[in-house]
Amino acid sequence: MAAGVAAWLPFARAAAIGWMPVANLPMPVAPAGKNKRQDEMIILNVSGRRFETWRNTLDRYPDTLLGSSEKEFFYNEETKEYFFDRDPDVFRSVLNFYRTGKLHYPRYECISSYDEELAFFGIISEIIGDCCYEEYKDRKRENAERLMDDQEDNKDAKPPNMTCRETMWRAFENPHTSTMALVFYYVTGFFIAVSVITNVVETVPCGTSPNQKEVPCGERYTVAFFCMDTACVMIFTVEYLMRLFAAPSRYRFMRSVMSIIDVVAILPYYIGLVMTDNEDVSGAFVTLRVFRVFRIFKFSRHSQGLRILGYTLKSCASELGFLLFSLTMAIIIFATVMFYAEKGSSSSKFTSIPASFWYTIVTMTTLGYGDMVPKTIAGKIFGSICSLSGVLVIALPVPVIVSNFSRIYHQNQRADKRRAQKMQKARLARIRISKQGTSNAFLHSKRNGLFSEAPEFTSSTEEDQRLNKSTSLLESQHHHLLHCLEKTTVTSPLNYINHEFVDQQYYQQSYLEAGLQNYPSRSPSLSSRDGVSGTCCTRRSKKQHAPLQNASGPAHMQPLTQVHAHPRGLQELSTIHIQPLSTSRSSLNMRVDEPASLNCQSSQITTAIISIPTPPVTTSDGDAHLRAGPAHQNVVKVSAL
Amino acid sequence: MEVDGMEVFAIAVVVAMFVVVLKQFGVWEPLSLEGKICDGEFELSMVRHQPEGLDQLQAQTQFTRKELQSLYRGFKNECPSGLVDEETFKTIYSQFFPQGDATTYAHFLFNAFDMDRNGSIRFEDFVIGLSVLLRGSVTEKLRWAFNLYDINKDGLITKEEMMSIMTSIYDMMGRYTLPSVRDDSPYEHVERFFQKMDRNRDGVVTIDEFIETCQKDENIMASMQLFENVI
């Protein structure tokens, strides 16, 4: 029910009295008189700006935040107002929605911030009124495209172990992936250029033959040109075959435009090889050579702009069709008129209507060759009308095509700029550094021995003071939380092994080695059984220095990679992943970069892995996906509070 | 000089274009002048109505000041011009009965509210009607109901009038009911109504018969009190 109509409900119910006298049965009991508050004003304080409205206004939409009892969570008893720590400008639109029943989207507002506010207040975006809905949808689409572009950039990390075929295909599609691909790209480009230039130069007159006739270069240096042509065609053939081999779907590849261009470019040569020196078909053979010019279209793989042009023309197909249709109409009309107008004059070139087509086209496109000119007065009048209207008809659809092209081109420019590797990496690095600040604080404080084992609950005042000095209340509470978590994930009281937060860099180094894929789990049960004591030492010693080399590394990291592969993880403010390490309790206070010689002596160390919280029940190996469940218990993403 | 057929045509085209150009310059005006003046006046001011003062309304109705304020705010929000026409009325009322067709009954309601029969309900009509329905005495309410049923306002309810009213009420129910409404249900209902109300069996129900019969019926009296607390 619309908002305002709810205000008429009392009226509708009152009007029901009209049915009473005719009713046969007694009426049901009226709903218990809810404490009918007198209409009162509510003050909504949004980041300092006060909005006041009637309570009834907000009650119109009971499934939103402001209309339900959810807003009581934001009630401030002292000031007797509801306080929201949100953007007051967007709140204006939100409140107007309650007042008028229509949600408007202000143009100057950023689309994602607007969406966030709507989500916060529990309003679905479909309610946006028709006046603003188009604009909203357009902006949302642009944003989604931008996000998709960014996603694609992030996927550039090369998944390992691609088959040779996939590697080749990737190299073909994106020349920046490897040096070989780049070389290939430039070589083919060079040969396309050579081939095109050859075709052109072939026809240039190149000196005279003995009988005083101008001979084109192609006939003078037949062998040279033939060799050049052969070389180019061989290169193109090899390239085509390689692409065909590497294509993930050969059938689809063969149907694609680029492959057709490739085929058309090399076919004339082979056909020419087959049918040589046959006088009858030499005419056709000459025609076939024309198709060699299609090789120039192969450049579209090399040029972004060409591809965009092609795409634009495809997307403006309807405008082009309209242009063509209107031109055809106008041509026929004017050609007819001109023919009949010039019929009277003698020696007129307008011999038939189709002959007049040529005049009309030349005139409408304002070329005006002058080979056909009207001589009668009527012809001249109509000729001038023809040229004037030609300008109009052609000028109309062109801006549409141009603006389409411009939009698509700029979008691509933006995408390319963002894809510029250096900028992206630098920006990401800066962001990572700032996010690491908070996570490092915890590790720093741990390193400085502020957390000690035994006196956890009976910390001396000295330690308290130290704590308070170096960390704020928020930080200390956060650190305490992390510490509790460490304590919680104890394998068994006997071994007293628990997980420890480590430096994020180290974790990421070792994690990146493991790659993004889900590995088949290799040693889930290694945990409690094998005493892989060698690994702990090697691992610790290499902790700060080199990325992990040993083979068992990935096995331990494996469950965590799952969670980390989740793209949302990158968006957390600070991600601290627990690294199941084999450490003994004594190492907690140890400085991290000390050579880790101590632990190895303790024979009770086992490599603690994944399914720790349920200790003896180690999940069987093989099913990588199962990991995600138990793994989640271990890996914690803690966002800075 | 001899003029060719095509030349005549060409000259005609040239003349036509000349006229078009003149029109653009505003020189060729005589025929279209009156039309322009008429068009300019098309922006009529919206009819607007301001209600009587709060005090008068308070005197005329049984609502308190605050209630009147609240009522007016809702009214003005929905109809900024201050007048409700029949279409808006029907739309609003239909939204409460989405399954059926409430337009006919809304039409009757509209006529009942629109006391001076001028095709639109002002705020005063609205509020006075509501006052009777919610705060009036039982007799007043019954009188109002009688007024509703009496479509032509001649003081008598005939079977045809009752039939229309009944059909419109059944229409509001819609088709998807359980048990489904039979086609002759309204007719039977009217028969029962007339049997009950029409004392002297003259085929019409007068206001006195109506009020008298209703006062004797307990169900009806109870239901009259049902919507007391609506505001």
PDB file of N, CA, C and O in Angstrom, chain B residues 83-94 102-112 114 117-121:
ATOM      1  N   LEU B  83      -8.899  19.237  -2.720  1.00  0.00           N
ATOM      2  CA  LEU B  83     -10.162  18.657  -3.169  1.00  0.00           C
ATOM      3  C   LEU B  83      -9.905  17.232  -3.616  1.00  0.00           C
ATOM      4  O   LEU B  83      -8.903  16.944  -4.258  1.00  0.00           O
ATOM      5  N   VAL B  84     -10.830  16.372  -3.280  1.00  0.00           N
ATOM      6  CA  VAL B  84     -10.747  15.005  -3.764  1.00  0.00           C
ATOM      7  C   VAL B  84     -11.798  14.822  -4.832  1.00  0.00           C
ATOM      8  O   VAL B  84     -12.974  15.016  -4.566  1.00  0.00           O
ATOM      9  N   ASP B  85     -11.345  14.433  -6.015  1.00  0.00           N
ATOM     10  CA  ASP B  85     -12.365  14.139  -7.025  1.00  0.00           C
ATOM     11  C   ASP B  85     -12.666  12.653  -7.000  1.00  0.00           C
ATOM     12  O   ASP B  85     -12.006  11.871  -6.327  1.00  0.00           O
ATOM     13  N   GLU B  86     -13.650  12.298  -7.784  1.00  0.00           N
ATOM     14  CA  GLU B  86     -14.136  10.934  -7.640  1.00  0.00           C
ATOM     15  C   GLU B  86     -13.090   9.907  -8.041  1.00  0.00           C
ATOM     16  O   GLU B  86     -12.987   8.852  -7.415  1.00  0.00           O
ATOM     17  N   GLU B  87     -12.311  10.222  -9.051  1.00  0.00           N
ATOM     18  CA  GLU B  87     -11.309   9.240  -9.507  1.00  0.00           C
ATOM     19  C   GLU B  87     -10.297   8.942  -8.422  1.00  0.00           C
ATOM     20  O   GLU B  87      -9.963   7.791  -8.142  1.00  0.00           O
ATOM     21  N   THR B  88      -9.777  10.024  -7.813  1.00  0.00           N
ATOM     22  CA  THR B  88      -8.815   9.826  -6.739  1.00  0.00           C
ATOM     23  C   THR B  88      -9.447   9.018  -5.610  1.00  0.00           C
ATOM     24  O   THR B  88      -8.824   8.112  -5.054  1.00  0.00           O
ATOM     25  N   PHE B  89     -10.686   9.365  -5.311  1.00  0.00           N
ATOM     26  CA  PHE B  89     -11.385   8.685  -4.248  1.00  0.00           C
ATOM     27  C   PHE B  89     -11.471   7.196  -4.520  1.00  0.00           C
ATOM     28  O   PHE B  89     -11.183   6.357  -3.662  1.00  0.00           O
ATOM     29  N   LYS B  90     -11.840   6.884  -5.753  1.00  0.00           N
ATOM     30  CA  LYS B  90     -11.954   5.470  -6.099  1.00  0.00           C
ATOM     31  C   LYS B  90     -10.602   4.777  -5.995  1.00  0.00           C
ATOM     32  O   LYS B  90     -10.500   3.649  -5.503  1.00  0.00           O
ATOM     33  N   THR B  91      -9.570   5.462  -6.489  1.00  0.00           N
ATOM     34  CA  THR B  91      -8.236   4.849  -6.430  1.00  0.00           C
ATOM     35  C   THR B  91      -7.842   4.556  -4.997  1.00  0.00           C
ATOM     36  O   THR B  91      -7.361   3.472  -4.676  1.00  0.00           O
ATOM     37  N   ILE B  92      -8.040   5.541  -4.147  1.00  0.00           N
ATOM     38  CA  ILE B  92      -7.625   5.364  -2.752  1.00  0.00           C
ATOM     39  C   ILE B  92      -8.407   4.221  -2.133  1.00  0.00           C
ATOM     40  O   ILE B  92      -7.843   3.335  -1.478  1.00  0.00           O
ATOM     41  N   TYR B  93      -9.695   4.222  -2.344  1.00  0.00           N
ATOM     42  CA  TYR B  93     -10.491   3.203  -1.691  1.00  0.00           C
ATOM     43  C   TYR B  93     -10.182   1.822  -2.238  1.00  0.00           C
ATOM     44  O   TYR B  93     -10.182   0.834  -1.496  1.00  0.00           O
ATOM     45  N   SER B  94      -9.880   1.747  -3.533  1.00  0.00           N
ATOM     46  CA  SER B  94      -9.605   0.436  -4.133  1.00  0.00           C
ATOM     47  C   SER B  94      -8.345  -0.178  -3.587  1.00  0.00           C
ATOM     48  O   SER B  94      -8.180  -1.394  -3.604  1.00  0.00           O
ATOM     49  N   ALA B 102     -13.696  -2.308  -5.988  1.00  0.00           N
ATOM     50  CA  ALA B 102     -14.335  -1.443  -5.001  1.00  0.00           C
ATOM     51  C   ALA B 102     -14.839  -0.149  -5.597  1.00  0.00           C
ATOM     52  O   ALA B 102     -15.301   0.723  -4.868  1.00  0.00           O
ATOM     53  N   THR B 103     -14.759  -0.029  -6.913  1.00  0.00           N
ATOM     54  CA  THR B 103     -15.045   1.286  -7.491  1.00  0.00           C
ATOM     55  C   THR B 103     -16.520   1.658  -7.360  1.00  0.00           C
ATOM     56  O   THR B 103     -16.863   2.810  -7.112  1.00  0.00           O
ATOM     57  N   THR B 104     -17.406   0.700  -7.516  1.00  0.00           N
ATOM     58  CA  THR B 104     -18.820   1.046  -7.441  1.00  0.00           C
ATOM     59  C   THR B 104     -19.187   1.513  -6.037  1.00  0.00           C
ATOM     60  O   THR B 104     -19.867   2.533  -5.853  1.00  0.00           O
ATOM     61  N   TYR B 105     -18.739   0.759  -5.063  1.00  0.00           N
ATOM     62  CA  TYR B 105     -19.053   1.141  -3.698  1.00  0.00           C
ATOM     63  C   TYR B 105     -18.414   2.471  -3.373  1.00  0.00           C
ATOM     64  O   TYR B 105     -18.993   3.303  -2.665  1.00  0.00           O
ATOM     65  N   ALA B 106     -17.207   2.695  -3.910  1.00  0.00           N
ATOM     66  CA  ALA B 106     -16.555   3.977  -3.680  1.00  0.00           C
ATOM     67  C   ALA B 106     -17.376   5.108  -4.284  1.00  0.00           C
ATOM     68  O   ALA B 106     -17.452   6.205  -3.733  1.00  0.00           O
ATOM     69  N   HIS B 107     -17.992   4.811  -5.390  1.00  0.00           N
ATOM     70  CA  HIS B 107     -18.843   5.818  -6.019  1.00  0.00           C
ATOM     71  C   HIS B 107     -19.993   6.202  -5.095  1.00  0.00           C
ATOM     72  O   HIS B 107     -20.298   7.386  -4.894  1.00  0.00           O
ATOM     73  N   PHE B 108     -20.617   5.201  -4.509  1.00  0.00           N
ATOM     74  CA  PHE B 108     -21.712   5.501  -3.580  1.00  0.00           C
ATOM     75  C   PHE B 108     -21.216   6.251  -2.357  1.00  0.00           C
ATOM     76  O   PHE B 108     -21.846   7.183  -1.870  1.00  0.00           O
ATOM     77  N   LEU B 109     -20.063   5.816  -1.884  1.00  0.00           N
ATOM     78  CA  LEU B 109     -19.488   6.506  -0.734  1.00  0.00           C
ATOM     79  C   LEU B 109     -19.214   7.966  -1.057  1.00  0.00           C
ATOM     80  O   LEU B 109     -19.468   8.851  -0.248  1.00  0.00           O
ATOM     81  N   PHE B 110     -18.686   8.151  -2.255  1.00  0.00           N
ATOM     82  CA  PHE B 110     -18.369   9.516  -2.667  1.00  0.00           C
ATOM     83  C   PHE B 110     -19.614  10.383  -2.638  1.00  0.00           C
ATOM     84  O   PHE B 110     -19.595  11.521  -2.136  1.00  0.00           O
ATOM     85  N   ASN B 111     -20.662   9.842  -3.166  1.00  0.00           N
ATOM     86  CA  ASN B 111     -21.886  10.633  -3.162  1.00  0.00           C
ATOM     87  C   ASN B 111     -22.389  10.881  -1.760  1.00  0.00           C
ATOM     88  O   ASN B 111     -23.018  11.904  -1.498  1.00  0.00           O
ATOM     89  N   ALA B 112     -22.148   9.934  -0.873  1.00  0.00           N
ATOM     90  CA  ALA B 112     -22.597  10.135   0.496  1.00  0.00           C
ATOM     91  C   ALA B 112     -21.794  11.225   1.187  1.00  0.00           C
ATOM     92  O   ALA B 112     -22.327  12.001   1.980  1.00  0.00           O
ATOM     93  N   ASP B 114     -20.059  13.641  -0.429  1.00  0.00           N
ATOM     94  CA  ASP B 114     -20.141  14.911  -1.135  1.00  0.00           C
ATOM     95  C   ASP B 114     -21.514  15.509  -0.918  1.00  0.00           C
ATOM     96  O   ASP B 114     -22.444  15.301  -1.687  1.00  0.00           O
ATOM     97  N   ARG B 117     -23.022  17.940  -3.573  1.00  0.00           N
ATOM     98  CA  ARG B 117     -23.115  17.351  -4.906  1.00  0.00           C
ATOM     99  C   ARG B 117     -22.398  18.178  -5.967  1.00  0.00           C
ATOM    100  O   ARG B 117     -22.927  18.451  -7.022  1.00  0.00           O
ATOM    101  N   ASN B 118     -21.199  18.595  -5.685  1.00  0.00           N
ATOM    102  CA  ASN B 118     -20.508  19.364  -6.718  1.00  0.00           C
ATOM    103  C   ASN B 118     -19.360  18.576  -7.346  1.00  0.00           C
ATOM    104  O   ASN B 118     -18.539  19.138  -8.036  1.00  0.00           O
ATOM    105  N   GLY B 119     -19.298  17.295  -7.077  1.00  0.00           N
ATOM    106  CA  GLY B 119     -18.322  16.466  -7.779  1.00  0.00           C
ATOM    107  C   GLY B 119     -16.980  16.351  -7.125  1.00  0.00           C
ATOM    108  O   GLY B 119     -16.103  15.637  -7.621  1.00  0.00           O
ATOM    109  N   SER B 120     -16.785  17.055  -6.038  1.00  0.00           N
ATOM    110  CA  SER B 120     -15.510  16.915  -5.346  1.00  0.00           C
ATOM    111  C   SER B 120     -15.744  17.076  -3.855  1.00  0.00           C
ATOM    112  O   SER B 120     -16.635  17.796  -3.428  1.00  0.00           O
ATOM    113  N   ILE B 121     -14.930  16.357  -3.125  1.00  0.00           N
ATOM    114  CA  ILE B 121     -15.067  16.399  -1.662  1.00  0.00           C
ATOM    115  C   ILE B 121     -14.051  17.371  -1.100  1.00  0.00           C
ATOM    116  O   ILE B 121     -12.862  17.272  -1.379  1.00  0.00           O
TER     117      ILE B 121
END
